[in-house]
PDB file of C-alpha atoms in Angstrom:
ATOM      1  CA  UNK D 774     116.002 -17.051  19.523  1.00 95.00           C
ATOM      2  CA  UNK D 775     115.646 -16.797  23.363  1.00 98.00           C
ATOM      3  CA  UNK D 776     118.527 -18.735  24.856  1.00 98.00           C
ATOM      4  CA  UNK D 777     119.608 -19.333  28.607  1.00 98.00           C
ATOM      5  CA  UNK D 778     123.179 -20.564  29.168  1.00 98.00           C
ATOM      6  CA  UNK D 779     123.242 -22.364  32.553  1.00 98.00           C
ATOM      7  CA  UNK D 780     126.876 -22.004  33.603  1.00 95.00           C
ATOM      8  CA  UNK D 781     129.051 -18.958  32.176  1.00 94.00           C
ATOM      9  CA  UNK D 782     132.405 -20.737  32.545  1.00 91.00           C
ATOM     10  CA  UNK D 783     134.820 -21.541  29.678  1.00 92.00           C
ATOM     11  CA  UNK D 784     132.456 -23.277  27.405  1.00 95.00           C
ATOM     12  CA  UNK D 785     129.250 -21.652  28.162  1.00 97.00           C
ATOM     13  CA  UNK D 786     130.639 -18.146  28.355  1.00 97.00           C
ATOM     14  CA  UNK D 787     132.457 -18.616  24.884  1.00 97.00           C
ATOM     15  CA  UNK D 788     129.669 -19.991  22.949  1.00 98.00           C
ATOM     16  CA  UNK D 789     127.227 -17.737  24.690  1.00 98.00           C
ATOM     17  CA  UNK D 790     129.165 -14.687  23.699  1.00 97.00           C
ATOM     18  CA  UNK D 791     129.132 -15.860  20.218  1.00 97.00           C
ATOM     19  CA  UNK D 792     125.458 -16.446  20.143  1.00 98.00           C
ATOM     20  CA  UNK D 793     125.147 -12.847  21.426  1.00 97.00           C
ATOM     21  CA  UNK D 794     127.259 -11.786  18.479  1.00 96.00           C
ATOM     22  CA  UNK D 795     125.023 -13.416  16.032  1.00 97.00           C
ATOM     23  CA  UNK D 796     121.904 -11.655  17.408  1.00 97.00           C
ATOM     24  CA  UNK D 797     120.236 -14.188  19.773  1.00 98.00           C
ATOM     25  CA  UNK D 798     118.437 -13.087  22.901  1.00 98.00           C
ATOM     26  CA  UNK D 799     120.953 -14.810  25.406  1.00 98.00           C
ATOM     27  CA  UNK D 800     120.667 -14.837  29.211  1.00 98.00           C
ATOM     28  CA  UNK D 801     123.679 -16.003  31.374  1.00 98.00           C
ATOM     29  CA  UNK D 802     123.159 -17.786  34.634  1.00 97.00           C
ATOM     30  CA  UNK D 803     126.417 -17.207  36.576  1.00 96.00           C
ATOM     31  CA  UNK D 804     127.493 -16.506  40.222  1.00 94.00           C
ATOM     32  CA  UNK D 805     129.934 -14.829  42.426  1.00 95.00           C
ATOM     33  CA  UNK D 806     132.776 -12.590  41.113  1.00 96.00           C
ATOM     34  CA  UNK D 807     132.247 -13.708  37.603  1.00 96.00           C
ATOM     35  CA  UNK D 808     128.701 -12.758  37.579  1.00 97.00           C
ATOM     36  CA  UNK D 809     129.607  -9.355  38.955  1.00 97.00           C
ATOM     37  CA  UNK D 810     132.280  -8.691  36.407  1.00 97.00           C
ATOM     38  CA  UNK D 811     129.793  -9.630  33.640  1.00 97.00           C
ATOM     39  CA  UNK D 812     127.308  -7.044  34.938  1.00 96.00           C
ATOM     40  CA  UNK D 813     129.899  -4.336  35.176  1.00 96.00           C
ATOM     41  CA  UNK D 814     131.608  -4.622  32.023  1.00 96.00           C
ATOM     42  CA  UNK D 815     130.123  -7.477  29.925  1.00 96.00           C
ATOM     43  CA  UNK D 816     131.799 -10.681  28.759  1.00 97.00           C
ATOM     44  CA  UNK D 817     135.099 -10.642  27.205  1.00 97.00           C
ATOM     45  CA  UNK D 818     136.984 -13.412  25.126  1.00 97.00           C
ATOM     46  CA  UNK D 819     140.635 -13.396  24.816  1.00 96.00           C
ATOM     47  CA  UNK D 820     142.891 -15.395  22.493  1.00 92.00           C
ATOM     48  CA  UNK D 821     142.835 -16.122  18.997  1.00 89.00           C
ATOM     49  CA  UNK D 822     139.557 -14.279  18.020  1.00 89.00           C
ATOM     50  CA  UNK D 823     139.106 -11.664  20.685  1.00 94.00           C
ATOM     51  CA  UNK D 824     135.645 -10.533  21.533  1.00 95.00           C
ATOM     52  CA  UNK D 825     133.849  -8.218  23.945  1.00 97.00           C
ATOM     53  CA  UNK D 826     130.089  -8.304  24.503  1.00 96.00           C
ATOM     54  CA  UNK D 827     129.115  -5.360  26.632  1.00 95.00           C
ATOM     55  CA  UNK D 828     125.782  -5.064  28.534  1.00 91.00           C
ATOM     56  CA  UNK D 829     125.146  -8.950  28.690  1.00 95.00           C
ATOM     57  CA  UNK D 830     122.192 -10.198  30.558  1.00 97.00           C
ATOM     58  CA  UNK D 831     123.500 -12.012  33.498  1.00 97.00           C
ATOM     59  CA  UNK D 832     121.697 -13.101  36.802  1.00 97.00           C
ATOM     60  CA  UNK D 833     122.091 -15.757  39.408  1.00 96.00           C
ATOM     61  CA  UNK D 834     118.203 -16.113  39.596  1.00 96.00           C
ATOM     62  CA  UNK D 835     116.666 -17.988  36.645  1.00 97.00           C
ATOM     63  CA  UNK D 836     113.311 -16.862  37.806  1.00 97.00           C
ATOM     64  CA  UNK D 837     113.967 -13.402  36.683  1.00 97.00           C
ATOM     65  CA  UNK D 838     114.462 -14.730  32.932  1.00 98.00           C
ATOM     66  CA  UNK D 839     111.256 -16.647  32.519  1.00 97.00           C
ATOM     67  CA  UNK D 840     110.795 -19.315  29.978  1.00 98.00           C
ATOM     68  CA  UNK D 841     113.051 -19.567  26.946  1.00 98.00           C
ATOM     69  CA  UNK D 842     113.299 -21.468  23.687  1.00 98.00           C
ATOM     70  CA  UNK D 843     116.450 -23.348  24.568  1.00 98.00           C
ATOM     71  CA  UNK D 844     118.548 -23.970  27.681  1.00 98.00           C
ATOM     72  CA  UNK D 845     122.299 -24.867  27.296  1.00 98.00           C
ATOM     73  CA  UNK D 846     123.479 -26.683  30.223  1.00 98.00           C
ATOM     74  CA  UNK D 847     127.312 -25.987  30.642  1.00 97.00           C
ATOM     75  CA  UNK D 848     127.812 -26.490  34.455  1.00 96.00           C
ATOM     76  CA  UNK D 849     130.501 -28.810  35.736  1.00 92.00           C
ATOM     77  CA  UNK D 850     129.140 -32.339  36.239  1.00 92.00           C
ATOM     78  CA  UNK D 851     129.229 -32.148  40.026  1.00 91.00           C
ATOM     79  CA  UNK D 852     126.763 -29.206  39.825  1.00 93.00           C
ATOM     80  CA  UNK D 853     124.216 -31.001  37.510  1.00 95.00           C
ATOM     81  CA  UNK D 854     121.615 -32.010  40.124  1.00 94.00           C
ATOM     82  CA  UNK D 855     121.621 -28.441  41.544  1.00 95.00           C
ATOM     83  CA  UNK D 856     121.494 -26.806  37.973  1.00 97.00           C
ATOM     84  CA  UNK D 857     118.642 -29.040  36.963  1.00 97.00           C
ATOM     85  CA  UNK D 858     116.473 -27.514  39.804  1.00 97.00           C
ATOM     86  CA  UNK D 859     117.584 -24.042  39.213  1.00 97.00           C
ATOM     87  CA  UNK D 860     116.594 -24.045  35.443  1.00 97.00           C
ATOM     88  CA  UNK D 861     112.989 -25.096  36.167  1.00 97.00           C
ATOM     89  CA  UNK D 862     111.599 -21.604  35.769  1.00 98.00           C
ATOM     90  CA  UNK D 863     113.220 -21.394  32.301  1.00 98.00           C
ATOM     91  CA  UNK D 864     111.484 -24.438  31.074  1.00 98.00           C
ATOM     92  CA  UNK D 865     108.111 -24.153  29.306  1.00 97.00           C
ATOM     93  CA  UNK D 866     105.943 -26.518  27.137  1.00 97.00           C
ATOM     94  CA  UNK D 867     108.235 -25.935  24.110  1.00 97.00           C
ATOM     95  CA  UNK D 868     111.620 -25.418  25.750  1.00 98.00           C
ATOM     96  CA  UNK D 869     114.523 -27.498  24.505  1.00 98.00           C
ATOM     97  CA  UNK D 870     117.356 -28.492  26.884  1.00 98.00           C
ATOM     98  CA  UNK D 871     120.813 -29.435  25.453  1.00 98.00           C
ATOM     99  CA  UNK D 872     123.732 -30.513  27.910  1.00 98.00           C
ATOM    100  CA  UNK D 873     127.079 -29.669  26.570  1.00 97.00           C
ATOM    101  CA  UNK D 874     128.762 -31.141  29.618  1.00 96.00           C
ATOM    102  CA  UNK D 875     131.356 -33.729  29.517  1.00 92.00           C
ATOM    103  CA  UNK D 876     130.706 -37.493  29.707  1.00 93.00           C
ATOM    104  CA  UNK D 877     128.013 -39.964  28.647  1.00 96.00           C
ATOM    105  CA  UNK D 878     125.828 -40.062  31.814  1.00 93.00           C
ATOM    106  CA  UNK D 879     124.586 -36.467  31.565  1.00 94.00           C
ATOM    107  CA  UNK D 880     121.555 -37.083  29.418  1.00 96.00           C
ATOM    108  CA  UNK D 881     120.201 -39.729  31.864  1.00 94.00           C
ATOM    109  CA  UNK D 882     120.082 -37.014  34.486  1.00 94.00           C
ATOM    110  CA  UNK D 883     118.164 -34.613  32.045  1.00 97.00           C
ATOM    111  CA  UNK D 884     115.506 -37.271  31.084  1.00 97.00           C
ATOM    112  CA  UNK D 885     115.010 -38.140  34.772  1.00 97.00           C
ATOM    113  CA  UNK D 886     114.326 -34.628  35.704  1.00 97.00           C
ATOM    114  CA  UNK D 887     112.359 -33.480  32.730  1.00 97.00           C
ATOM    115  CA  UNK D 888     111.400 -36.421  30.512  1.00 97.00           C
ATOM    116  CA  UNK D 889     112.630 -37.375  26.916  1.00 97.00           C
ATOM    117  CA  UNK D 890     110.562 -34.694  25.057  1.00 97.00           C
ATOM    118  CA  UNK D 891     112.683 -31.365  25.808  1.00 98.00           C
ATOM    119  CA  UNK D 892     115.945 -33.101  25.678  1.00 98.00           C
ATOM    120  CA  UNK D 893     118.416 -33.119  22.636  1.00 98.00           C
ATOM    121  CA  UNK D 894     122.082 -34.331  22.555  1.00 98.00           C
ATOM    122  CA  UNK D 895     125.029 -31.988  22.493  1.00 98.00           C
ATOM    123  CA  UNK D 896     128.659 -32.093  22.236  1.00 97.00           C
ATOM    124  CA  UNK D 897     130.909 -28.981  22.483  1.00 96.00           C
ATOM    125  CA  UNK D 898     134.730 -28.632  21.595  1.00 93.00           C
ATOM    126  CA  UNK D 899     136.555 -25.464  22.607  1.00 90.00           C
ATOM    127  CA  UNK D 900     139.758 -24.998  24.626  1.00 82.00           C
ATOM    128  CA  UNK D 901     139.004 -22.340  27.267  1.00 86.00           C
ATOM    129  CA  UNK D 902     139.213 -21.441  30.901  1.00 83.00           C
ATOM    130  CA  UNK D 903     138.135 -18.531  32.894  1.00 87.00           C
ATOM    131  CA  UNK D 904     140.993 -16.203  32.858  1.00 90.00           C
ATOM    132  CA  UNK D 905     139.652 -13.968  35.478  1.00 94.00           C
ATOM    133  CA  UNK D 906     136.140 -12.732  36.434  1.00 96.00           C
ATOM    134  CA  UNK D 907     134.278 -11.778  33.286  1.00 96.00           C
ATOM    135  CA  UNK D 908     136.968 -12.777  31.088  1.00 97.00           C
ATOM    136  CA  UNK D 909     137.281 -16.248  29.069  1.00 96.00           C
ATOM    137  CA  UNK D 910     140.627 -17.241  27.672  1.00 92.00           C
ATOM    138  CA  UNK D 911     140.575 -19.273  24.452  1.00 91.00           C
ATOM    139  CA  UNK D 912     143.829 -21.245  24.284  1.00 80.00           C
ATOM    140  CA  UNK D 913     143.494 -22.626  20.750  1.00 77.00           C
ATOM    141  CA  UNK D 914     141.494 -21.926  17.580  1.00 82.00           C
ATOM    142  CA  UNK D 915     139.380 -25.049  17.826  1.00 85.00           C
ATOM    143  CA  UNK D 916     135.721 -24.451  18.457  1.00 95.00           C
ATOM    144  CA  UNK D 917     132.788 -26.489  17.383  1.00 96.00           C
ATOM    145  CA  UNK D 918     129.158 -27.402  18.486  1.00 98.00           C
ATOM    146  CA  UNK D 919     127.377 -30.566  17.412  1.00 98.00           C
ATOM    147  CA  UNK D 920     123.760 -31.425  18.431  1.00 98.00           C
ATOM    148  CA  UNK D 921     120.788 -33.340  17.358  1.00 98.00           C
ATOM    149  CA  UNK D 922     117.826 -35.373  18.191  1.00 98.00           C
ATOM    150  CA  UNK D 923     118.606 -38.860  19.626  1.00 96.00           C
ATOM    151  CA  UNK D 924     116.239 -40.553  16.836  1.00 96.00           C
ATOM    152  CA  UNK D 925     118.378 -39.165  14.150  1.00 95.00           C
ATOM    153  CA  UNK D 926     115.667 -36.719  12.767  1.00 96.00           C
ATOM    154  CA  UNK D 927     116.342 -33.277  11.450  1.00 95.00           C
ATOM    155  CA  UNK D 928     114.022 -31.065  13.667  1.00 97.00           C
ATOM    156  CA  UNK D 929     112.784 -27.602  13.332  1.00 97.00           C
ATOM    157  CA  UNK D 930     114.239 -26.831  16.846  1.00 98.00           C
ATOM    158  CA  UNK D 931     117.529 -28.233  15.772  1.00 98.00           C
ATOM    159  CA  UNK D 932     117.610 -25.977  12.654  1.00 98.00           C
ATOM    160  CA  UNK D 933     116.538 -23.022  14.595  1.00 98.00           C
ATOM    161  CA  UNK D 934     119.412 -23.397  16.888  1.00 98.00           C
ATOM    162  CA  UNK D 935     121.799 -24.307  14.126  1.00 98.00           C
ATOM    163  CA  UNK D 936     121.048 -20.905  12.484  1.00 98.00           C
ATOM    164  CA  UNK D 937     121.602 -19.078  15.615  1.00 98.00           C
ATOM    165  CA  UNK D 938     125.043 -20.530  16.066  1.00 98.00           C
ATOM    166  CA  UNK D 939     126.122 -20.084  12.559  1.00 98.00           C
ATOM    167  CA  UNK D 940     125.091 -16.416  12.741  1.00 98.00           C
ATOM    168  CA  UNK D 941     127.588 -15.895  15.648  1.00 97.00           C
ATOM    169  CA  UNK D 942     130.399 -17.651  13.850  1.00 97.00           C
ATOM    170  CA  UNK D 943     130.201 -20.942  15.667  1.00 98.00           C
ATOM    171  CA  UNK D 944     131.271 -23.961  13.649  1.00 98.00           C
ATOM    172  CA  UNK D 945     128.141 -25.886  14.420  1.00 98.00           C
ATOM    173  CA  UNK D 946     126.276 -28.741  12.756  1.00 97.00           C
ATOM    174  CA  UNK D 947     123.215 -30.930  13.158  1.00 97.00           C
ATOM    175  CA  UNK D 948     124.269 -34.646  13.738  1.00 97.00           C
ATOM    176  CA  UNK D 949     122.080 -37.596  12.838  1.00 96.00           C
ATOM    177  CA  UNK D 950     123.969 -39.840  15.300  1.00 97.00           C
ATOM    178  CA  UNK D 951     124.427 -37.594  18.197  1.00 97.00           C
ATOM    179  CA  UNK D 952     124.861 -40.495  20.443  1.00 97.00           C
ATOM    180  CA  UNK D 953     127.959 -41.582  18.549  1.00 97.00           C
ATOM    181  CA  UNK D 954     129.255 -38.107  18.504  1.00 97.00           C
ATOM    182  CA  UNK D 955     128.919 -37.893  22.185  1.00 97.00           C
ATOM    183  CA  UNK D 956     130.799 -41.052  22.783  1.00 98.00           C
ATOM    184  CA  UNK D 957     133.502 -40.059  20.244  1.00 96.00           C
ATOM    185  CA  UNK D 958     134.297 -36.967  22.356  1.00 96.00           C
ATOM    186  CA  UNK D 959     134.162 -39.256  25.365  1.00 97.00           C
ATOM    187  CA  UNK D 960     136.801 -41.589  24.024  1.00 98.00           C
ATOM    188  CA  UNK D 961     139.302 -38.715  23.642  1.00 96.00           C
ATOM    189  CA  UNK D 962     138.248 -36.740  26.716  1.00 95.00           C
ATOM    190  CA  UNK D 963     138.561 -39.996  29.011  1.00 97.00           C
ATOM    191  CA  UNK D 964     142.040 -40.469  27.798  1.00 98.00           C
ATOM    192  CA  UNK D 965     143.027 -36.871  27.801  1.00 96.00           C
ATOM    193  CA  UNK D 966     141.739 -36.058  31.260  1.00 97.00           C
ATOM    194  CA  UNK D 967     142.808 -39.362  32.866  1.00 98.00           C
ATOM    195  CA  UNK D 968     146.337 -39.192  31.559  1.00 98.00           C
ATOM    196  CA  UNK D 969     146.908 -35.381  32.072  1.00 98.00           C
ATOM    197  CA  UNK D 970     145.513 -35.324  35.580  1.00 98.00           C
ATOM    198  CA  UNK D 971     147.248 -38.522  36.858  1.00 98.00           C
ATOM    199  CA  UNK D 972     150.711 -37.769  35.284  1.00 98.00           C
ATOM    200  CA  UNK D 973     150.087 -34.025  35.823  1.00 97.00           C
ATOM    201  CA  UNK D 974     151.674 -33.066  32.500  1.00 97.00           C
ATOM    202  CA  UNK D 975     150.138 -31.749  29.281  1.00 95.00           C
ATOM    203  CA  UNK D 976     149.434 -34.053  26.290  1.00 96.00           C
ATOM    204  CA  UNK D 977     152.937 -33.189  24.538  1.00 96.00           C
ATOM    205  CA  UNK D 978     155.258 -34.975  26.861  1.00 98.00           C
ATOM    206  CA  UNK D 979     152.519 -37.858  27.285  1.00 98.00           C
ATOM    207  CA  UNK D 980     152.248 -38.602  23.576  1.00 98.00           C
ATOM    208  CA  UNK D 981     155.972 -38.574  23.056  1.00 97.00           C
ATOM    209  CA  UNK D 982     157.030 -40.997  25.617  1.00 98.00           C
ATOM    210  CA  UNK D 983     156.458 -44.511  24.593  1.00 98.00           C
ATOM    211  CA  UNK D 984     155.124 -45.820  27.921  1.00 98.00           C
ATOM    212  CA  UNK D 985     152.775 -42.942  28.590  1.00 98.00           C
ATOM    213  CA  UNK D 986     151.663 -43.010  24.920  1.00 98.00           C
ATOM    214  CA  UNK D 987     150.771 -46.617  25.299  1.00 98.00           C
ATOM    215  CA  UNK D 988     148.780 -45.846  28.508  1.00 98.00           C
ATOM    216  CA  UNK D 989     146.721 -43.101  26.832  1.00 98.00           C
ATOM    217  CA  UNK D 990     146.008 -45.484  23.960  1.00 98.00           C
ATOM    218  CA  UNK D 991     144.975 -48.488  26.247  1.00 98.00           C
ATOM    219  CA  UNK D 992     142.820 -46.137  28.411  1.00 98.00           C
ATOM    220  CA  UNK D 993     140.891 -45.056  25.197  1.00 98.00           C
ATOM    221  CA  UNK D 994     140.562 -48.839  24.085  1.00 98.00           C
ATOM    222  CA  UNK D 995     138.733 -49.605  27.166  1.00 98.00           C
ATOM    223  CA  UNK D 996     136.338 -46.671  26.496  1.00 98.00           C
ATOM    224  CA  UNK D 997     135.742 -47.790  22.957  1.00 98.00           C
ATOM    225  CA  UNK D 998     135.121 -51.484  24.233  1.00 98.00           C
ATOM    226  CA  UNK D 999     132.607 -50.239  26.836  1.00 98.00           C
ATOM    227  CA  UNK D1000     130.815 -47.954  24.383  1.00 98.00           C
ATOM    228  CA  UNK D1001     130.503 -50.796  21.749  1.00 98.00           C
ATOM    229  CA  UNK D1002     129.249 -53.181  24.330  1.00 98.00           C
ATOM    230  CA  UNK D1003     126.392 -50.693  24.996  1.00 97.00           C
ATOM    231  CA  UNK D1004     125.560 -50.544  21.315  1.00 96.00           C
ATOM    232  CA  UNK D1005     127.245 -47.307  20.343  1.00 97.00           C
ATOM    233  CA  UNK D1006     128.396 -47.326  16.647  1.00 95.00           C
ATOM    234  CA  UNK D1007     132.221 -46.969  17.343  1.00 97.00           C
ATOM    235  CA  UNK D1008     134.639 -48.989  14.965  1.00 97.00           C
ATOM    236  CA  UNK D1009     136.717 -51.378  16.975  1.00 96.00           C
ATOM    237  CA  UNK D1010     139.942 -49.325  16.264  1.00 97.00           C
ATOM    238  CA  UNK D1011     138.535 -45.997  17.045  1.00 98.00           C
ATOM    239  CA  UNK D1012     141.156 -45.485  19.967  1.00 98.00           C
ATOM    240  CA  UNK D1013     143.871 -45.460  17.160  1.00 97.00           C
ATOM    241  CA  UNK D1014     141.884 -42.862  15.463  1.00 95.00           C
ATOM    242  CA  UNK D1015     141.604 -40.682  18.556  1.00 95.00           C
ATOM    243  CA  UNK D1016     145.365 -41.234  19.213  1.00 97.00           C
ATOM    244  CA  UNK D1017     146.167 -39.440  15.844  1.00 94.00           C
ATOM    245  CA  UNK D1018     144.003 -36.405  17.081  1.00 90.00           C
ATOM    246  CA  UNK D1019     146.188 -36.499  20.160  1.00 93.00           C
ATOM    247  CA  UNK D1020     149.177 -35.974  17.810  1.00 94.00           C
ATOM    248  CA  UNK D1021     147.490 -33.205  16.214  1.00 91.00           C
ATOM    249  CA  UNK D1022     146.720 -30.874  19.142  1.00 88.00           C
ATOM    250  CA  UNK D1023     148.903 -28.403  20.763  1.00 85.00           C
ATOM    251  CA  UNK D1024     151.850 -29.717  22.782  1.00 91.00           C
ATOM    252  CA  UNK D1025     150.757 -27.704  25.751  1.00 89.00           C
ATOM    253  CA  UNK D1026     146.998 -28.794  25.482  1.00 87.00           C
ATOM    254  CA  UNK D1027     145.754 -30.402  28.822  1.00 89.00           C
ATOM    255  CA  UNK D1028     142.381 -31.092  30.264  1.00 91.00           C
ATOM    256  CA  UNK D1029     139.912 -29.111  32.489  1.00 88.00           C
ATOM    257  CA  UNK D1030     140.136 -31.823  35.022  1.00 94.00           C
ATOM    258  CA  UNK D1031     143.929 -31.152  35.139  1.00 94.00           C
ATOM    259  CA  UNK D1032     143.318 -27.471  35.569  1.00 89.00           C
ATOM    260  CA  UNK D1033     140.740 -28.321  38.418  1.00 93.00           C
ATOM    261  CA  UNK D1034     143.399 -30.650  40.120  1.00 96.00           C
ATOM    262  CA  UNK D1035     145.695 -27.732  40.038  1.00 94.00           C
ATOM    263  CA  UNK D1036     143.418 -25.261  41.448  1.00 91.00           C
ATOM    264  CA  UNK D1037     142.289 -27.646  44.118  1.00 95.00           C
ATOM    265  CA  UNK D1038     138.687 -27.720  42.623  1.00 94.00           C
ATOM    266  CA  UNK D1039     136.465 -30.714  42.591  1.00 95.00           C
ATOM    267  CA  UNK D1040     137.112 -33.206  39.814  1.00 96.00           C
ATOM    268  CA  UNK D1041     134.720 -34.761  37.253  1.00 95.00           C
ATOM    269  CA  UNK D1042     136.637 -38.178  37.589  1.00 97.00           C
ATOM    270  CA  UNK D1043     133.400 -39.826  38.905  1.00 96.00           C
ATOM    271  CA  UNK D1044     131.666 -39.091  35.534  1.00 96.00           C
ATOM    272  CA  UNK D1045     134.777 -39.724  33.440  1.00 97.00           C
ATOM    273  CA  UNK D1046     136.979 -42.671  34.294  1.00 98.00           C
ATOM    274  CA  UNK D1047     134.421 -43.661  36.935  1.00 98.00           C
ATOM    275  CA  UNK D1048     131.617 -43.746  34.353  1.00 97.00           C
ATOM    276  CA  UNK D1049     134.003 -46.030  32.180  1.00 98.00           C
ATOM    277  CA  UNK D1050     134.214 -48.313  35.160  1.00 98.00           C
ATOM    278  CA  UNK D1051     130.406 -48.255  36.061  1.00 97.00           C
ATOM    279  CA  UNK D1052     129.205 -48.838  32.456  1.00 98.00           C
ATOM    280  CA  UNK D1053     131.891 -51.619  31.975  1.00 98.00           C
ATOM    281  CA  UNK D1054     130.633 -53.506  34.967  1.00 98.00           C
ATOM    282  CA  UNK D1055     127.207 -53.545  33.470  1.00 97.00           C
ATOM    283  CA  UNK D1056     128.240 -55.316  30.488  1.00 98.00           C
ATOM    284  CA  UNK D1057     131.124 -57.312  31.961  1.00 98.00           C
ATOM    285  CA  UNK D1058     133.926 -55.267  30.104  1.00 98.00           C
ATOM    286  CA  UNK D1059     137.256 -55.032  32.094  1.00 98.00           C
ATOM    287  CA  UNK D1060     138.421 -51.483  32.668  1.00 98.00           C
ATOM    288  CA  UNK D1061     141.410 -51.702  34.819  1.00 98.00           C
ATOM    289  CA  UNK D1062     143.283 -48.599  33.562  1.00 98.00           C
ATOM    290  CA  UNK D1063     140.264 -46.363  34.082  1.00 98.00           C
ATOM    291  CA  UNK D1064     139.766 -48.051  37.403  1.00 98.00           C
ATOM    292  CA  UNK D1065     143.236 -47.097  38.312  1.00 98.00           C
ATOM    293  CA  UNK D1066     142.605 -43.599  37.260  1.00 98.00           C
ATOM    294  CA  UNK D1067     139.568 -43.237  39.571  1.00 98.00           C
ATOM    295  CA  UNK D1068     141.431 -44.719  42.382  1.00 98.00           C
ATOM    296  CA  UNK D1069     144.450 -42.474  42.044  1.00 98.00           C
ATOM    297  CA  UNK D1070     142.211 -39.412  41.901  1.00 98.00           C
ATOM    298  CA  UNK D1071     139.747 -40.537  44.586  1.00 97.00           C
ATOM    299  CA  UNK D1072     141.405 -38.457  47.366  1.00 96.00           C
ATOM    300  CA  UNK D1073     141.272 -35.299  45.252  1.00 97.00           C
ATOM    301  CA  UNK D1074     137.779 -35.658  43.992  1.00 96.00           C
ATOM    302  CA  UNK D1075     136.053 -33.367  46.177  1.00 95.00           C
ATOM    303  CA  UNK D1076     138.625 -30.474  45.693  1.00 92.00           C
ATOM    304  CA  UNK D1077     140.660 -28.548  48.088  1.00 77.00           C
ATOM    305  CA  UNK D1078     143.512 -31.025  47.976  1.00 49.00           C
ATOM    306  CA  UNK D1079     141.473 -33.387  50.203  1.00 46.00           C
TER     307      UNK D1079
END
């Protein structure tokens, strides 16, 4: 299977490397020092299951790749518009595009650019970060990809990608309700990113302190209420289920948005807490805690500590 990974950061680099391991024809689109390191020494994964993929195909120009069977969109959300233009040379009549980005607004942008036909839904779970150029650090054993057609059908293209993932040791599955899966992740992600970034602590101290634990739970309850108002199949008490997940993850686990804040990088808050606020307003659902998170982080959203 011919696959292009748009954005070879923590998620794209990790799963792209595993797809290479399984024999897929993978092409990475990256930039800067990370791109040069991949060209010089391939791509390395360090952590629970180390992996080195030498001689990877990496470029900053999608035109040099040509059309592919599938594009994995893995860039940060603030780079989405630019990435959607950059991947145009990759997209042919039978190309599938799956966004493994954060949030619930991502697929709207995909459909606006390419129509509904090429788009499948996707969710990625992995705790990773770029350790240094050419090296992805996995900070925990969790890794999982879910994807599927938005109409719930089991398609040939979905099955083909599933087989490519499994061959590389990726814990992958086809979902019959990918919209629900996207929102299930979003509930936890909005809570994790919002609390760790505003409080500037990992999940451990937050879940152990009564006041911040309640804050985390109520942030997630707002997300559930918004999703249900938009017709997503989430149980009313789903935030409590996600809180149990928060109790099970590593004490030092934090969010990519927290990492970005510490680096002075742009934040995805507009598409996380900001999206909860926006979607809540459309249905008249109050979201005061997510509004507070968005307001607190507003001066940092553009990066560079500004």
